[in-house]
Each structure stands twice: as C-alpha cells, then as structure tokens.
Coordinates of C-alpha atoms and ligand atoms in Angstrom, one line a residue:
M1 CA 190.3 116.8 177.5
N2 CA 192.2 117.1 180.7
N3 CA 192.9 113.5 181.8
S4 CA 192.9 114.2 185.5
L5 CA 189.2 115.2 185.4
K6 CA 186.9 113.3 187.6
N7 CA 183.4 112.1 186.7
R8 CA 181.9 114.8 188.9
D9 CA 183.9 117.6 187.3
I10 CA 182.8 116.6 183.8
D11 CA 179.2 116.2 184.9
E12 CA 179.3 119.7 186.4
L13 CA 180.5 121.2 183.1
R14 CA 178.1 119.1 181.1
G15 CA 175.2 120.5 183.1
K16 CA 176.1 123.9 181.8
V17 CA 176.7 123.1 178.2
I18 CA 174.6 120.1 177.2
P19 CA 170.8 120.3 177.4
P20 CA 169.2 118.0 180.0
A21 CA 167.0 116.6 177.2
H22 CA 170.0 114.7 176.0
T23 CA 170.3 112.8 179.2
S24 CA 172.5 109.9 180.2
L25 CA 171.4 106.9 182.3
H26 CA 174.7 106.8 184.1
S27 CA 177.0 109.6 185.2
L28 CA 180.3 107.9 184.6
Y29 CA 182.4 109.2 181.8
V30 CA 184.1 106.7 179.6
E31 CA 187.8 106.7 179.1
S32 CA 188.1 103.4 177.2
A33 CA 186.3 100.2 176.5
R34 CA 187.3 96.7 175.2
G35 CA 185.1 93.7 174.6
A36 CA 182.4 93.7 177.3
L37 CA 184.4 96.0 179.6
V38 CA 184.2 99.8 180.0
Y39 CA 186.6 101.9 182.0
D40 CA 185.7 105.4 183.3
V41 CA 187.9 108.4 183.6
E42 CA 188.7 107.5 187.2
G43 CA 189.9 104.0 186.2
K44 CA 186.9 102.1 187.5
E45 CA 186.0 99.0 185.5
Y46 CA 182.4 98.1 184.5
I47 CA 180.9 95.0 182.9
D48 CA 178.8 96.2 180.1
F49 CA 175.3 94.7 179.8
A50 CA 174.0 97.6 177.6
G51 CA 176.4 97.5 174.7
G52 CA 175.7 101.2 173.9
I53 CA 172.0 100.1 173.4
A54 CA 172.6 97.0 171.2
V55 CA 175.4 98.6 169.2
M56 CA 178.4 96.6 170.4
N57 CA 177.5 93.0 169.5
V58 CA 181.2 92.4 168.4
G59 CA 182.4 94.1 171.5
H60 CA 184.1 97.5 172.2
S61 CA 187.1 98.4 170.1
H62 CA 187.5 95.0 168.5
P63 CA 191.0 95.0 167.0
K64 CA 189.7 94.1 163.6
V65 CA 187.3 97.0 163.6
V66 CA 189.9 99.4 164.9
A67 CA 192.4 98.3 162.2
A68 CA 189.8 98.8 159.5
I69 CA 188.9 102.3 160.8
K70 CA 192.5 103.3 161.0
D71 CA 193.4 102.0 157.6
Q72 CA 190.4 103.7 156.0
A73 CA 191.0 107.0 157.9
E74 CA 194.5 107.1 156.6
K75 CA 193.3 106.6 153.0
F76 CA 190.3 109.0 153.0
T77 CA 187.4 109.7 155.3
H78 CA 184.9 111.3 153.0
T79 CA 184.3 112.1 149.3
C80 CA 180.4 111.8 149.5
F81 CA 179.1 108.7 147.8
M82 CA 176.8 110.9 145.7
V83 CA 179.9 112.7 144.3
V84 CA 182.8 110.2 144.1
P85 CA 181.9 106.7 145.1
Y86 CA 184.2 103.9 146.5
A87 CA 184.2 100.1 146.5
A88 CA 183.6 99.5 150.3
A89 CA 180.0 100.7 150.1
V90 CA 179.3 98.5 147.1
E91 CA 181.0 95.5 148.7
L92 CA 179.0 96.0 151.9
A93 CA 175.7 96.4 150.0
D94 CA 176.4 93.1 148.2
K95 CA 177.1 91.3 151.4
L96 CA 174.0 92.8 153.3
C97 CA 171.7 92.0 150.4
A98 CA 172.8 88.3 150.7
L99 CA 172.3 88.3 154.5
V100 CA 169.0 90.1 155.0
P101 CA 166.0 87.7 154.9
G102 CA 164.2 87.5 151.5
S103 CA 164.7 85.0 148.7
F104 CA 164.5 87.7 146.0
P105 CA 166.9 90.2 144.5
K106 CA 167.6 93.1 146.9
M107 CA 169.3 96.5 147.0
A108 CA 170.8 98.4 149.9
L109 CA 170.8 102.1 150.6
F110 CA 173.2 103.5 153.3
V111 CA 172.4 106.4 155.6
N112 CA 173.6 107.4 159.0
S113 CA 171.2 106.5 161.9
G114 CA 168.4 104.1 162.6
A115 CA 165.8 106.9 162.3
E116 CA 167.2 107.9 159.0
A117 CA 166.9 104.3 157.7
V118 CA 163.3 104.1 158.9
E119 CA 162.5 107.5 157.2
N120 CA 164.0 106.2 153.9
A121 CA 162.2 102.8 154.2
V122 CA 158.9 104.7 154.4
K123 CA 159.9 106.9 151.5
V124 CA 160.6 103.9 149.4
A125 CA 157.4 102.1 150.4
R126 CA 155.2 105.2 149.7
Y127 CA 156.9 105.8 146.4
A128 CA 156.7 102.2 145.2
T129 CA 153.0 101.7 146.2
R130 CA 151.8 105.3 145.6
R131 CA 150.0 105.0 148.9
P132 CA 150.4 107.3 151.8
G133 CA 149.4 105.4 154.9
I134 CA 151.8 103.6 157.3
V135 CA 150.6 101.3 160.1
A136 CA 152.8 101.1 163.2
F137 CA 152.3 99.4 166.6
E138 CA 151.6 100.2 170.2
N139 CA 154.9 100.0 172.2
G140 CA 156.9 100.4 169.0
Y141 CA 160.0 102.5 168.7
H142 CA 161.4 103.8 165.5
G143 CA 163.4 106.9 166.4
R144 CA 163.3 110.6 167.2
T145 CA 163.0 112.5 163.9
L146 CA 159.6 113.9 163.1
L147 CA 158.4 110.9 161.1
T148 CA 160.0 108.3 163.3
M149 CA 158.8 110.0 166.5
T150 CA 155.3 109.9 165.0
L151 CA 155.8 106.1 164.3
T152 CA 157.0 105.7 167.9
S153 CA 154.3 104.8 170.3
K154 CA 155.4 105.9 173.8
V155 CA 154.4 109.6 174.5
K156 CA 156.8 110.6 177.3
P157 CA 159.6 111.3 176.7
Y158 CA 159.7 110.7 173.0
K159 CA 156.7 112.7 171.7
F160 CA 155.4 115.0 174.4
G161 CA 155.4 118.6 173.3
F162 CA 157.0 117.9 169.9
G163 CA 153.9 117.8 167.8
P164 CA 152.2 118.3 165.4
F165 CA 153.2 115.0 164.1
A166 CA 153.6 113.6 160.6
P167 CA 150.4 112.7 158.8
E168 CA 149.1 109.3 157.6
I169 CA 150.5 107.3 160.5
Y170 CA 148.1 104.8 162.1
R171 CA 148.5 102.5 165.1
M172 CA 147.5 99.0 165.9
P173 CA 147.8 96.9 169.1
F174 CA 150.9 94.6 169.1
A175 CA 151.1 91.0 170.4
Y176 CA 152.1 92.0 173.9
C177 CA 150.8 88.8 175.5
Y178 CA 151.8 89.6 179.1
R179 CA 149.6 92.7 179.0
C180 CA 147.3 92.0 176.1
S181 CA 145.6 95.3 175.0
L182 CA 142.6 93.3 174.0
G183 CA 142.4 91.6 177.4
L184 CA 142.8 88.1 175.9
D185 CA 145.0 85.1 176.8
Y186 CA 147.3 83.4 174.4
P187 CA 146.9 80.9 172.7
R188 CA 143.1 80.9 173.3
C189 CA 143.0 84.4 171.7
G190 CA 143.7 83.0 168.2
I191 CA 146.0 85.9 167.8
A192 CA 143.1 88.3 167.6
C193 CA 145.5 91.3 167.6
A194 CA 146.7 90.2 164.1
E195 CA 143.2 89.7 162.9
R196 CA 142.4 93.2 164.0
L197 CA 144.1 94.5 160.9
N198 CA 141.0 93.5 158.9
D199 CA 138.8 95.5 161.2
F200 CA 141.3 98.4 160.9
F201 CA 140.7 98.5 157.2
L202 CA 136.9 99.0 157.9
N203 CA 137.2 101.6 160.7
Y204 CA 140.4 103.6 160.1
A205 CA 141.8 103.5 156.6
D206 CA 141.1 101.4 153.6
A207 CA 143.7 98.8 152.8
E208 CA 144.3 100.5 149.4
H209 CA 145.4 103.6 151.4
I210 CA 148.1 101.7 153.3
A211 CA 151.6 101.5 151.8
A212 CA 153.3 99.5 154.6
V213 CA 153.1 98.0 158.0
I214 CA 156.3 98.7 160.0
F215 CA 157.2 96.6 163.0
E216 CA 160.0 95.4 165.2
P217 CA 160.4 91.6 165.2
V218 CA 161.0 91.9 168.9
Q219 CA 160.0 95.3 170.2
G220 CA 163.1 96.8 171.8
E221 CA 162.5 100.1 173.6
G222 CA 158.9 99.0 174.2
G223 CA 160.0 96.2 176.6
F224 CA 161.6 93.3 174.6
I225 CA 158.1 92.1 173.5
V226 CA 158.3 88.9 171.6
P227 CA 155.2 88.0 169.6
P228 CA 154.0 84.4 169.3
R229 CA 155.4 82.5 166.3
E230 CA 152.1 82.7 164.3
Y231 CA 151.8 86.4 164.7
F232 CA 154.0 87.7 161.8
P233 CA 152.9 85.0 159.3
R234 CA 149.3 86.1 159.9
V235 CA 150.0 89.8 159.7
A236 CA 152.1 89.1 156.5
S237 CA 149.3 87.1 154.9
I238 CA 146.7 89.9 155.5
C239 CA 149.2 92.4 154.1
R240 CA 150.0 90.3 151.1
D241 CA 146.3 89.9 150.3
N242 CA 146.0 93.7 150.3
G243 CA 149.2 94.8 148.5
I244 CA 150.6 96.2 151.7
L245 CA 154.4 96.1 152.2
L246 CA 156.1 94.7 155.3
I247 CA 158.9 96.8 156.7
A248 CA 160.9 95.0 159.4
D249 CA 162.7 97.4 161.6
E250 CA 165.6 95.2 162.6
I251 CA 167.7 98.0 164.0
Q252 CA 167.8 96.6 167.5
T253 CA 167.1 92.9 166.7
G254 CA 169.6 92.6 163.8
M255 CA 173.2 91.7 163.5
G256 CA 173.0 88.6 165.6
R257 CA 171.2 90.0 168.6
T258 CA 168.5 87.3 168.6
G259 CA 170.7 84.4 167.8
T260 CA 170.3 84.6 164.0
M261 CA 171.7 87.4 161.9
F262 CA 168.2 88.8 161.6
A263 CA 165.2 88.0 163.8
M264 CA 162.8 87.6 160.9
E265 CA 164.7 84.4 160.0
Q266 CA 163.0 82.8 163.0
Y267 CA 159.5 83.8 162.0
G268 CA 159.6 82.4 158.4
V269 CA 158.4 85.7 157.0
E270 CA 160.3 87.6 154.3
P271 CA 159.9 91.4 154.8
D272 CA 159.8 93.5 151.7
I273 CA 162.1 96.1 153.3
T274 CA 164.4 95.7 156.3
T275 CA 166.1 98.5 158.3
V276 CA 169.5 97.8 159.8
A277 CA 171.7 100.0 162.1
K278 CA 173.1 99.8 165.6
S279 CA 175.6 96.8 165.6
L280 CA 176.1 97.0 161.9
A281 CA 179.3 99.1 162.1
A282 CA 180.2 98.6 165.8
G283 CA 179.5 102.1 166.8
M284 CA 180.4 104.0 163.6
P285 CA 177.3 105.8 162.4
L286 CA 175.9 103.7 159.6
S287 CA 172.4 102.4 158.8
A288 CA 170.9 100.6 155.9
V289 CA 167.6 100.1 154.1
V290 CA 167.7 96.7 152.4
G291 CA 164.7 96.1 150.2
R292 CA 163.3 94.2 147.3
K293 CA 165.1 95.3 144.2
D294 CA 161.9 96.1 142.3
L295 CA 160.9 98.5 145.0
M296 CA 164.3 100.2 145.6
D297 CA 164.8 100.5 141.8
K298 CA 161.6 102.4 141.4
V299 CA 162.7 105.7 143.1
H300 CA 163.8 108.3 140.6
T301 CA 167.6 109.1 140.4
G302 CA 168.7 111.4 143.2
G303 CA 165.5 110.8 145.3
L304 CA 167.5 109.1 148.1
G305 CA 170.8 109.9 149.7
G306 CA 172.6 112.4 152.0
T307 CA 176.0 114.0 152.5
Y308 CA 177.3 111.4 154.9
G309 CA 175.4 108.3 153.8
A310 CA 177.6 105.3 153.2
N311 CA 180.6 107.0 154.9
P312 CA 183.7 105.0 153.9
V313 CA 185.1 104.6 157.4
S314 CA 181.7 103.3 158.6
C315 CA 181.5 100.9 155.7
R316 CA 184.9 99.5 156.4
A317 CA 184.0 99.0 160.0
A318 CA 180.8 97.2 159.0
L319 CA 182.8 94.9 156.6
A320 CA 185.1 94.1 159.5
V321 CA 182.0 93.3 161.7
L322 CA 180.8 90.8 159.1
E323 CA 184.2 89.1 159.0
I324 CA 184.2 88.9 162.8
F325 CA 180.8 87.2 162.8
E326 CA 182.3 84.5 160.5
E327 CA 185.7 84.1 162.0
E328 CA 184.5 84.0 165.6
N329 CA 181.3 82.0 165.0
L330 CA 179.4 84.8 166.7
L331 CA 176.0 83.4 165.8
D332 CA 176.8 80.2 167.6
K333 CA 178.0 82.2 170.6
A334 CA 174.9 84.3 170.5
K335 CA 172.7 81.2 170.6
A336 CA 174.6 79.7 173.5
L337 CA 174.5 83.0 175.3
G338 CA 170.7 83.2 174.7
E339 CA 170.2 79.7 176.2
K340 CA 172.3 80.6 179.3
L341 CA 170.4 83.8 179.8
E342 CA 167.0 82.1 179.3
K343 CA 167.8 79.5 181.9
K344 CA 169.1 82.0 184.4
L345 CA 166.1 84.3 184.0
R346 CA 163.6 81.5 184.3
A347 CA 165.3 80.4 187.5
W348 CA 165.2 83.9 188.9
K349 CA 161.5 84.2 188.1
E350 CA 160.9 81.1 190.3
R351 CA 162.9 82.7 193.1
Y352 CA 161.9 86.4 193.0
E353 CA 158.3 87.5 193.1
I354 CA 159.2 90.9 191.7
I355 CA 159.9 89.3 188.3
G356 CA 156.5 89.2 186.6
D357 CA 157.7 88.0 183.2
V358 CA 160.9 86.9 181.5
R359 CA 161.1 86.8 177.7
G360 CA 163.3 87.3 174.7
L361 CA 164.6 85.8 171.6
G362 CA 168.2 84.4 171.7
P363 CA 170.4 86.6 173.8
M364 CA 167.9 89.6 173.5
R365 CA 166.5 88.9 176.9
A366 CA 164.6 90.8 179.5
M367 CA 162.6 90.6 182.7
E368 CA 159.6 92.7 183.5
L369 CA 159.4 93.8 187.1
V370 CA 156.0 94.1 188.9
K371 CA 155.0 95.1 192.4
D372 CA 152.9 92.0 192.6
R373 CA 152.2 89.3 190.1
R374 CA 148.4 89.5 190.3
S375 CA 147.9 93.2 189.7
K376 CA 151.0 93.4 187.5
A377 CA 151.5 96.9 188.8
P378 CA 154.8 98.1 187.1
A379 CA 157.8 98.3 189.4
A380 CA 159.4 101.2 187.6
D381 CA 161.1 102.7 190.6
E382 CA 162.5 99.4 191.5
A383 CA 163.9 99.0 188.0
K384 CA 165.5 102.4 188.3
N385 CA 167.0 101.5 191.7
L386 CA 168.3 98.2 190.3
V387 CA 170.1 100.0 187.5
K388 CA 171.7 102.4 190.1
F389 CA 172.6 99.5 192.4
C390 CA 174.3 97.6 189.7
A391 CA 176.2 100.7 188.4
A392 CA 177.6 101.3 191.9
R393 CA 178.9 97.7 191.8
G394 CA 180.4 97.9 188.4
L395 CA 177.7 96.7 186.1
I396 CA 176.2 98.9 183.3
L397 CA 172.5 97.9 182.9
L398 CA 169.6 99.3 180.9
S399 CA 165.9 99.5 181.5
C400 CA 163.2 99.9 178.9
G401 CA 159.5 99.4 178.4
T402 CA 156.5 101.7 178.0
L403 CA 156.0 101.4 181.7
G404 CA 159.7 101.8 182.5
N405 CA 159.8 98.5 184.4
V406 CA 161.7 96.1 182.1
I407 CA 165.4 95.3 182.6
R408 CA 167.0 94.3 179.3
L409 CA 170.2 92.5 178.6
L410 CA 172.3 93.7 175.6
M411 CA 175.8 92.6 176.5
P412 CA 178.3 92.2 173.7
L413 CA 178.1 88.7 172.2
V414 CA 181.8 88.3 172.8
I415 CA 181.4 88.6 176.6
T416 CA 183.6 86.0 178.4
D417 CA 182.0 83.4 180.7
A418 CA 183.7 85.0 183.7
Q419 CA 182.5 88.5 182.9
L420 CA 179.0 87.1 182.3
E421 CA 178.9 85.3 185.6
K422 CA 180.2 88.3 187.5
G423 CA 177.7 90.6 185.8
L424 CA 174.8 88.2 186.5
S425 CA 175.8 87.8 190.1
I426 CA 175.7 91.5 190.6
L427 CA 172.3 91.6 189.0
E428 CA 171.0 88.8 191.1
E429 CA 172.3 90.5 194.2
G430 CA 170.4 93.6 193.2
I431 CA 167.2 91.7 192.4
G432 CA 167.4 90.0 195.8
G433 CA 167.8 93.4 197.4
I434 CA 164.8 95.0 195.8
S435 CA 162.7 91.9 196.3
A436 CA 163.5 91.8 200.0
R437 CA 162.3 95.4 200.5
Ligands
PLP501 C1 163.9 99.4 166.5 C2 164.6 100.7 166.4 N1 164.3 101.5 165.4 C3 164.9 102.7 165.2 C4 165.8 103.2 166.2 C5 166.4 104.5 166.0 O1 167.7 104.4 165.8 P1 168.7 105.7 166.0 O2 168.7 106.0 167.5 O3 170.0 105.3 165.5 O4 168.1 106.8 165.2 C6 166.0 102.4 167.3 C7 166.9 102.9 168.4 O5 166.9 102.5 169.5 C8 165.4 101.1 167.4 O6 165.7 100.4 168.5

C-alpha cells in the first residue's frame, strides 16, 4: 500500500471495492498500534477504548506476542492440524482446560472465529444429548453465521433479510433489570425471568427436547447487561434438573475482561461447555470450545474440525497471551481498572442526567444513555454523536446495545494511568457536551 495515502483516499477506494455491509465505525485507517494506542496513516494518535471489540486485552502488538508470531511464522505457518499436528495446539488445549471454569476433566477444540466456536459448541451439545433444541436469550449475540445469527437476538442489522433461519432455536427473556421485559423490579421480582424457564417447557418445547441453554455471562453486543448474582445459579439448577447443558459464551467476557480469567468464576456456576475467542490470541484468528471431556469425547472421529482450526501461529500467539497474563499480573490490573471505571462512571451518573444506568463486571463497563431518566427513551443519536466527538479528539470508542444507546469500555488491560485519564477526560467532555444540548 502506498504510504502517502490519506484516510480520505483509502476511504474513497474502499467505497468502490468493499461492500457497505462490512461497515466500520470509524473512518481512520490504521498504520500501527501499540499497547492502548493506535496511529492512523496520517500519523494521528488515538487512545483505544475499543480494543478491536474486546480482542486486545494484552494490548496491541505486545512484544511477546509479536516474537511468538515471528518465531512460528519462520518455522511453519500451516500443516493442517487434521493432517500433521504440532505441539503448540496440544499445549494450549492443556492450559485452557485448566483455566476454564469446571472442576471436571475437559477437552478443547480449536477453530477460527467466535461464531465458529459457538457453532461447534451447539454441535457437541446436540450430539451428546441427542436433543435438537437450543435456548438463547433476548439481547444475546453469538455471531453472524446462519446458526449463530439465528441465536443472536437483535434483528437489525444482524438478521434482517437473511432468513430463513436455522431451526430449533428458542428464545427467553434475559435478566436485563434496567429494562425488565417482564416489567418487574429487582430484587422484588424473585428473578422471575429465570423461573420462566419452567413455563417455557410447558408452552414452547418440552425440557427433553432441549439440548442446551446458551448465554453470555455478561451480554456484550446487547448492552453489557449483567444479570444479578442469583440468576445463573437458578438457571443452572433448572437445567440440571432437566438434563439440559449450559453453554457459556465467554467470547467477549473471557480472557480477563471481567476481572477474572472467565466471568463464570464470579457466578459460581460451572458451564458444561465454554466458548472462548477474541482476546485469546491477541488478534490472531483463534477460538476454542472447551467442554466436559465426557461430552467432547462422544463425537465420532472426524466430526469436528476445519482446515485452519488450531492454526500454529495463532496457537503460539495464544500461549504468549497466557504468559503475559501471569508475568504482568493482568488479572490484578484488570480488577484495579474495573474499580477505577466503576467509581468514575458512578460519579458521572450523579453528574449527567443523560446517563440512565451504569453497569458492568470488572473492567467490562458501560453506561446506557437516555433522553430522560423517567421515560428511559434511548439516546441512540447522542451515543453516535459522542463516538464521533471522541474520535475527533483522539479517542476510539464503541457503542452497543439493542437500542444503540450504550457506550461500552473495552480498553486494553495494559492501558497506562495517563492514557486512561486522558481518554476518560475526552469522554467526560463529550458527555458534558451532549448533556448540555
Ligand atoms: C459473545 C459473543 N459471541 C460470539 C461472537 C462472534 O464472534 P466472531 O465475531 O469472532 O465470530 C461475539 C462477537 O462479538 C461475541 O461477543
């Protein structure tokens, strides 16, 4: 690529050759990135509060990850694990099986994307239980392939016009307490949304028809929705009573994002199958299905896999990521970052009416913007304007939420105090600006 190109030139060419469906939130084109900083082709510096959507927990181009990638690329980049295997994938599987919640023997399958991991988790669950049904949740997000798009809740832009959808997917309300779909108030509700599962078996599909319930421990794309502590234990107990498996989609919440390696550690529930991706390999395409050995073992030889699954360069990058977590005490850093963000966001909520709710787990934090606190009318345009305002001042920010009105924070866990303070002050200036309007 010609290095003298400006953002505008690249954008113009992009408009001709890349379909608008594959959109970008920002129209800056990246030249390089390091830690929590991103530089565009025009040399402008940005503080990154998006981390490539929760992928860069160890920071951009961490020297250790870069060294592992270079070293592996010089040795070999692909043989296909299904043809000639290599140790890095086995070593990584061993480490992940130990890290993923669950006090039982586990096995790990490696594929390439989050959606592919979810697809395979469902395959394993159906195979092992010999049941077809899968229950997913309102506001849930699991990917863009046919099955994962079907599991995903939000219609536009993810599903609209792309049907017919995969069969045997059912949907339940989630514990979105700020906007309870049952119109109840926590804790007086007695987590009625979890109890709903029993009604579901009467009205939609018998429990014996359901292979698994798939959920995000904290819903990501749906708006950083954190269910109350009792929610998953109750769902798990109903599932256990009915032989239904629990699939925790930790693709966004995993790898330290919530202050523990995996979010389910904080709910005291051991999922039967966990999906991992995003920050697993610091941007190299790699995802994993980590599940109970007795389930993973069941599938017939050759029933799972793919050409690129367990790519050696990606596996080496992931091994480097795990080392970085240990060497740099990233989980402690994550917890401290979470506490700082929680304090800051709570203070902002006191100050700015536009912030209707602040929530999160560890450093996976967000604020939901509303036009006024009583009606809770979503302030989606304001969220969009805030993202634009911040970008112009050198801060990359992301929105989310089914209503498009949630600002989420996904900065690399290695962000320095100075970078964090600077980013937050730009963000506060923006919030102050939209609140004053
Ligand atoms: C919880 C969750 N599951 C699945 C996916 C899909 O992952 P991918 O985009 O790698 O297919 C995502 C992506 O945002 C996610 O957040």
